[in-house]
CSV table of C-alpha atoms in Angstrom, one decimal:
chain,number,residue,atom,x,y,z
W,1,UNK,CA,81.5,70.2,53.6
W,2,UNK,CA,81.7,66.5,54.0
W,3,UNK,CA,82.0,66.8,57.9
W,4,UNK,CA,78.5,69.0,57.4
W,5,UNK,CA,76.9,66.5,55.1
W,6,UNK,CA,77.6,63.5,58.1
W,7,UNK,CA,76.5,66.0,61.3
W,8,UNK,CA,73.4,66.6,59.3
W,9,UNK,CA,72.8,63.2,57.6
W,10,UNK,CA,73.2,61.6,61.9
W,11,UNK,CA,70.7,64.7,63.4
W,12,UNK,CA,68.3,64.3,60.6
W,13,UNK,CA,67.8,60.2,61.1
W,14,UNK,CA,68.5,60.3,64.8
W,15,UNK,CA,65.2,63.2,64.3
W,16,UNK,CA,63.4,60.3,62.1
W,17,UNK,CA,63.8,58.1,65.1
W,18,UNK,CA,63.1,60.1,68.0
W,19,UNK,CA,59.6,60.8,66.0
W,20,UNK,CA,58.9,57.6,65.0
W,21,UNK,CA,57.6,54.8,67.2
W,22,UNK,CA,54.5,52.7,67.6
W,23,UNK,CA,51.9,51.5,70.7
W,24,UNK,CA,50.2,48.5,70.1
W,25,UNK,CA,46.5,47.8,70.5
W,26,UNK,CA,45.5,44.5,71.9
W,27,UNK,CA,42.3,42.9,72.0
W,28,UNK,CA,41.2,39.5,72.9
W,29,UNK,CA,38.0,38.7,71.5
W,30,UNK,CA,34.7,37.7,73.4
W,31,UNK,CA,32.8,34.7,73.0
W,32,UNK,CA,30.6,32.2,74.2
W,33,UNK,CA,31.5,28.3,75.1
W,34,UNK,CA,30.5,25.7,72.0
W,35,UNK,CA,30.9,23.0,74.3
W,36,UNK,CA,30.4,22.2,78.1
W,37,UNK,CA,34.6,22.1,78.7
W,38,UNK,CA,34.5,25.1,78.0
W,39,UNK,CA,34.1,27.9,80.5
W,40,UNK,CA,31.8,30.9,80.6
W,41,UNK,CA,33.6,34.5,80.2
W,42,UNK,CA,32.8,37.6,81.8
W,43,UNK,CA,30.8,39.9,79.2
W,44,UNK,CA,30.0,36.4,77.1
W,45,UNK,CA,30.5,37.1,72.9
W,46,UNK,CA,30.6,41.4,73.8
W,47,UNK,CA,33.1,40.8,76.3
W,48,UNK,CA,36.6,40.4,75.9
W,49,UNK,CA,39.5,42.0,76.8
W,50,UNK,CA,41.6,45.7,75.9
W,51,UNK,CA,44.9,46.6,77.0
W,52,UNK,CA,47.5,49.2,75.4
W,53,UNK,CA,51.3,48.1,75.0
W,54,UNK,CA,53.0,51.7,75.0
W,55,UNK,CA,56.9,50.1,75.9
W,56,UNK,CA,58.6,46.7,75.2
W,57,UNK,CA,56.1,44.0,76.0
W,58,UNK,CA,54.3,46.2,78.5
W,59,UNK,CA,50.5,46.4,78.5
W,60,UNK,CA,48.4,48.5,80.1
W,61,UNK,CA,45.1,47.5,80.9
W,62,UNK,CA,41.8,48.1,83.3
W,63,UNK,CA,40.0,45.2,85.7
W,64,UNK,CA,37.4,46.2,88.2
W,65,UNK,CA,38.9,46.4,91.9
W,66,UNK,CA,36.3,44.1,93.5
W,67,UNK,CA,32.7,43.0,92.6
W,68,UNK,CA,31.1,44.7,89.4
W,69,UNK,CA,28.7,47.2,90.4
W,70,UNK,CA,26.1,48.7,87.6
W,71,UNK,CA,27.4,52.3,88.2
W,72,UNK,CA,30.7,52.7,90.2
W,73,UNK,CA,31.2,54.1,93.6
W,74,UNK,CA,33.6,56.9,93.6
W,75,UNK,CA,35.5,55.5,96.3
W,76,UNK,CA,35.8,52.3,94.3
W,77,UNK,CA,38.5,52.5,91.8
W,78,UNK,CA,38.9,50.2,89.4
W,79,UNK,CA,42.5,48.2,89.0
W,80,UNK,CA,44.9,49.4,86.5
W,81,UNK,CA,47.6,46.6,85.7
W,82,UNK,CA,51.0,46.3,83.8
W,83,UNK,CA,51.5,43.2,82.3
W,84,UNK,CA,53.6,40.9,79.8
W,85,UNK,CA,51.2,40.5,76.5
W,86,UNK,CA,51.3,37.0,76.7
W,87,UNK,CA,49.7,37.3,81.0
W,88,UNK,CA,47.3,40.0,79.2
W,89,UNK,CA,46.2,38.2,76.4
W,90,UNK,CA,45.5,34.9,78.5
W,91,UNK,CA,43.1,37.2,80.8
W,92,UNK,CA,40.2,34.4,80.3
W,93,UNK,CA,42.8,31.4,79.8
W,94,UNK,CA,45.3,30.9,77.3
W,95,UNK,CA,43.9,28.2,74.9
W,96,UNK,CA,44.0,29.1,71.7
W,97,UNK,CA,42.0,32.6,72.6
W,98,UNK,CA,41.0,34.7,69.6
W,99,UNK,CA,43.2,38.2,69.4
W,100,UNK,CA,44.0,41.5,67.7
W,101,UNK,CA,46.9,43.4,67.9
W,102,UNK,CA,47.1,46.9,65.5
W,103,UNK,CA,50.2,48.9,65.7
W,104,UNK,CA,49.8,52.6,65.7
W,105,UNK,CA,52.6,55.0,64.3
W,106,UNK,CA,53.3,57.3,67.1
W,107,UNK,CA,56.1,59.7,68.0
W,108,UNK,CA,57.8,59.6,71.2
W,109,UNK,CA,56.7,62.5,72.7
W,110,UNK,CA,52.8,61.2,72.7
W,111,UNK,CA,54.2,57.7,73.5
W,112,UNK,CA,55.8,59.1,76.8
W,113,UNK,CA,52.8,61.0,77.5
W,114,UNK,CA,51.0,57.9,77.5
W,115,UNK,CA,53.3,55.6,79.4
W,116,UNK,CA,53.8,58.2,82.2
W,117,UNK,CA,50.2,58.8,82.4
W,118,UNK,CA,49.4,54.7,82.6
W,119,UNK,CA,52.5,54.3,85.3
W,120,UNK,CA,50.5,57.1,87.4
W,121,UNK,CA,47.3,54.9,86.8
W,122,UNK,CA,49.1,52.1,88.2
W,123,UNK,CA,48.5,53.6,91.9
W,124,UNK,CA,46.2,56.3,91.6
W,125,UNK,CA,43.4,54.9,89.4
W,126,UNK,CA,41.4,58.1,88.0
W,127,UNK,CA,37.6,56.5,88.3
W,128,UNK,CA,36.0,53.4,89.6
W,129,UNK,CA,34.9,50.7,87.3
W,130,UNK,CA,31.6,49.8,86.4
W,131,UNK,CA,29.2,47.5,84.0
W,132,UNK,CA,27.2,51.0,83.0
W,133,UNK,CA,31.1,53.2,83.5
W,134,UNK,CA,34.6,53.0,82.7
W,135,UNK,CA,35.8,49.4,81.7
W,136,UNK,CA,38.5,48.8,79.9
W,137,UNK,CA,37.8,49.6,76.0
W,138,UNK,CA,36.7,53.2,77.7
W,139,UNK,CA,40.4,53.0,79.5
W,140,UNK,CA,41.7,52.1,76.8
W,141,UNK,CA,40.1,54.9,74.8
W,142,UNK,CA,41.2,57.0,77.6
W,143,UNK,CA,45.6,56.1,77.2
W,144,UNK,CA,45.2,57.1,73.6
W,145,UNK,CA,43.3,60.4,74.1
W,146,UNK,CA,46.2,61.5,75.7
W,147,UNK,CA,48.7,60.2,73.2
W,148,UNK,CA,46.5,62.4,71.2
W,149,UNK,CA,45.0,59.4,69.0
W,150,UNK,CA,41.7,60.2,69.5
W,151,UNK,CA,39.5,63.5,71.6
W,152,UNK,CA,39.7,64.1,75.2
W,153,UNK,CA,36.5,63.3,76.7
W,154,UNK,CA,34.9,63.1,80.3
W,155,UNK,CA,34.7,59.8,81.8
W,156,UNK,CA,31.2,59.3,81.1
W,157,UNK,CA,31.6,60.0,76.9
W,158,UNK,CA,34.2,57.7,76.9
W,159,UNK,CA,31.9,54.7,78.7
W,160,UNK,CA,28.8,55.4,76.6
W,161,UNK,CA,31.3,55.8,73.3
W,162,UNK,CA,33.6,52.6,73.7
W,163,UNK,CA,30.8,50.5,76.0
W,164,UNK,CA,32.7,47.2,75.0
W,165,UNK,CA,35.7,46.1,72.5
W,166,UNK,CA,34.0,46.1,69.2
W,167,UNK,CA,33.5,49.8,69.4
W,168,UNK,CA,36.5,50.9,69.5
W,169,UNK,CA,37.9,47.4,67.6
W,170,UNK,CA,36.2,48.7,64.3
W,171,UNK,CA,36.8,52.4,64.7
W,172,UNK,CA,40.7,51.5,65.0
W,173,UNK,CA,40.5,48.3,61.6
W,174,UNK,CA,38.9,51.2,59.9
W,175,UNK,CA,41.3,53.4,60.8
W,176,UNK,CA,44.1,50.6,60.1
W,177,UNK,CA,42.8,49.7,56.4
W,178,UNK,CA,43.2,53.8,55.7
W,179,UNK,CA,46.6,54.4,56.7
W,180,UNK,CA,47.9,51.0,55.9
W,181,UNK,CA,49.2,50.1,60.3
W,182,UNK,CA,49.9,46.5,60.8
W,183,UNK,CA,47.2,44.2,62.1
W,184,UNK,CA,47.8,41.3,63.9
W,185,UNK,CA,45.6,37.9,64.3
W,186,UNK,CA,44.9,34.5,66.2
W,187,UNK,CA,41.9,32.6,65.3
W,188,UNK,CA,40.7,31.3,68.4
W,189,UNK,CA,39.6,27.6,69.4
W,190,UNK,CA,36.7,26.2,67.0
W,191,UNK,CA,35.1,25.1,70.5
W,192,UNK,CA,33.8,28.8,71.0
W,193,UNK,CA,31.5,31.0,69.2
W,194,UNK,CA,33.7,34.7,68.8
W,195,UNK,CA,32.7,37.9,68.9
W,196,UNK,CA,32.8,39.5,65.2
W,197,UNK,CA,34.3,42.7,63.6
């Protein structure tokens, strides 16, 4: 009986852990320069930057290929990258840059979907990227669609749903207040006006 007790005590937390995991959500906020050393950003105070951390200090995240273009060229794809979350989060410079990171509960089976899907990204980028298109809140919209997080949609629903990071920023703080997920904050240099929540 005791031998029983231990067998099922190690399959049932080894189950626990298998199931349990987390991707991480990371947003740098956009803003506008307060003073003349500072530097313009792409996007200005709705810009920013998204990326999705689905393994150990490994973010995915979506940059256009070349020059911006209003509605992207199929033959165009946009640039998926795989980065440290320190080189993502210093995509506009890394001064004091205003940032949130939420951690969503996930199990491994939806975690590797998402990291296998994101590694295939890496070279075969699935659409091109464009000011009126995919970006990357809509990419990253797109990575947790299919860890199940959120609806599949076609490429154009996610653009016109998750146009830039606040969208999707306050649909997942919303989300984070109801089922109590970690949030995680910088406040950004005082020399920039931020975008707000």
């Amino acid at each position: 009986m005791k031998t029983f007790t231990i067998l099922f005590f190690t399959f049932s937390t080894s189950l626990i852990y298998a199931q349990s995991d987390s991707i991480y959500v990371h947003f740098v906020y956009g803003s506008k320069p307060l003073s003349k050393e500072e530097s313009k950003w792409f996007g200005g105070k709705l810009g920013g930057h998204v990326g999705l951390e689905a393994g150990k200090d490994s973010v995915f995240h979506f940059n256009p290929g070349g020059k911006v273009r209003a509605f992207g060229k199929a033959n165009e794809r946009g640039t998926w990258a795989q980065s440290y979350r320190k080189q993502m989060l210093c995509s506009f410079g890394c001064d004091s840059v205003k940032t949130l990171t939420i951690a969503i509960p996930i199990d491994s089976k939806q975690k590797k979907a998402i990291q296998d899907s994101a590694l295939y990204f890496l070279d075969h980028s699935p659409y091109a990227y464009s000011f009126f298109g995919m970006r990357c809140t809509a990419a990253c919209y797109h990575l947790l669609s299919i860890g199940d997080q959120y609806p599949d949609l076609i490429p154009q629903q996610m653009a016109r749903k998750n146009f830039y990071p606040r969208k999707l920023r306050k649909r997942l703080l919303k989300l984070a207040e109801q089922n109590n997920w970690k949030c995680y904050t910088t406040p950004g240099s005082s020399k920039r006006k931020w975008d707000h929540d």
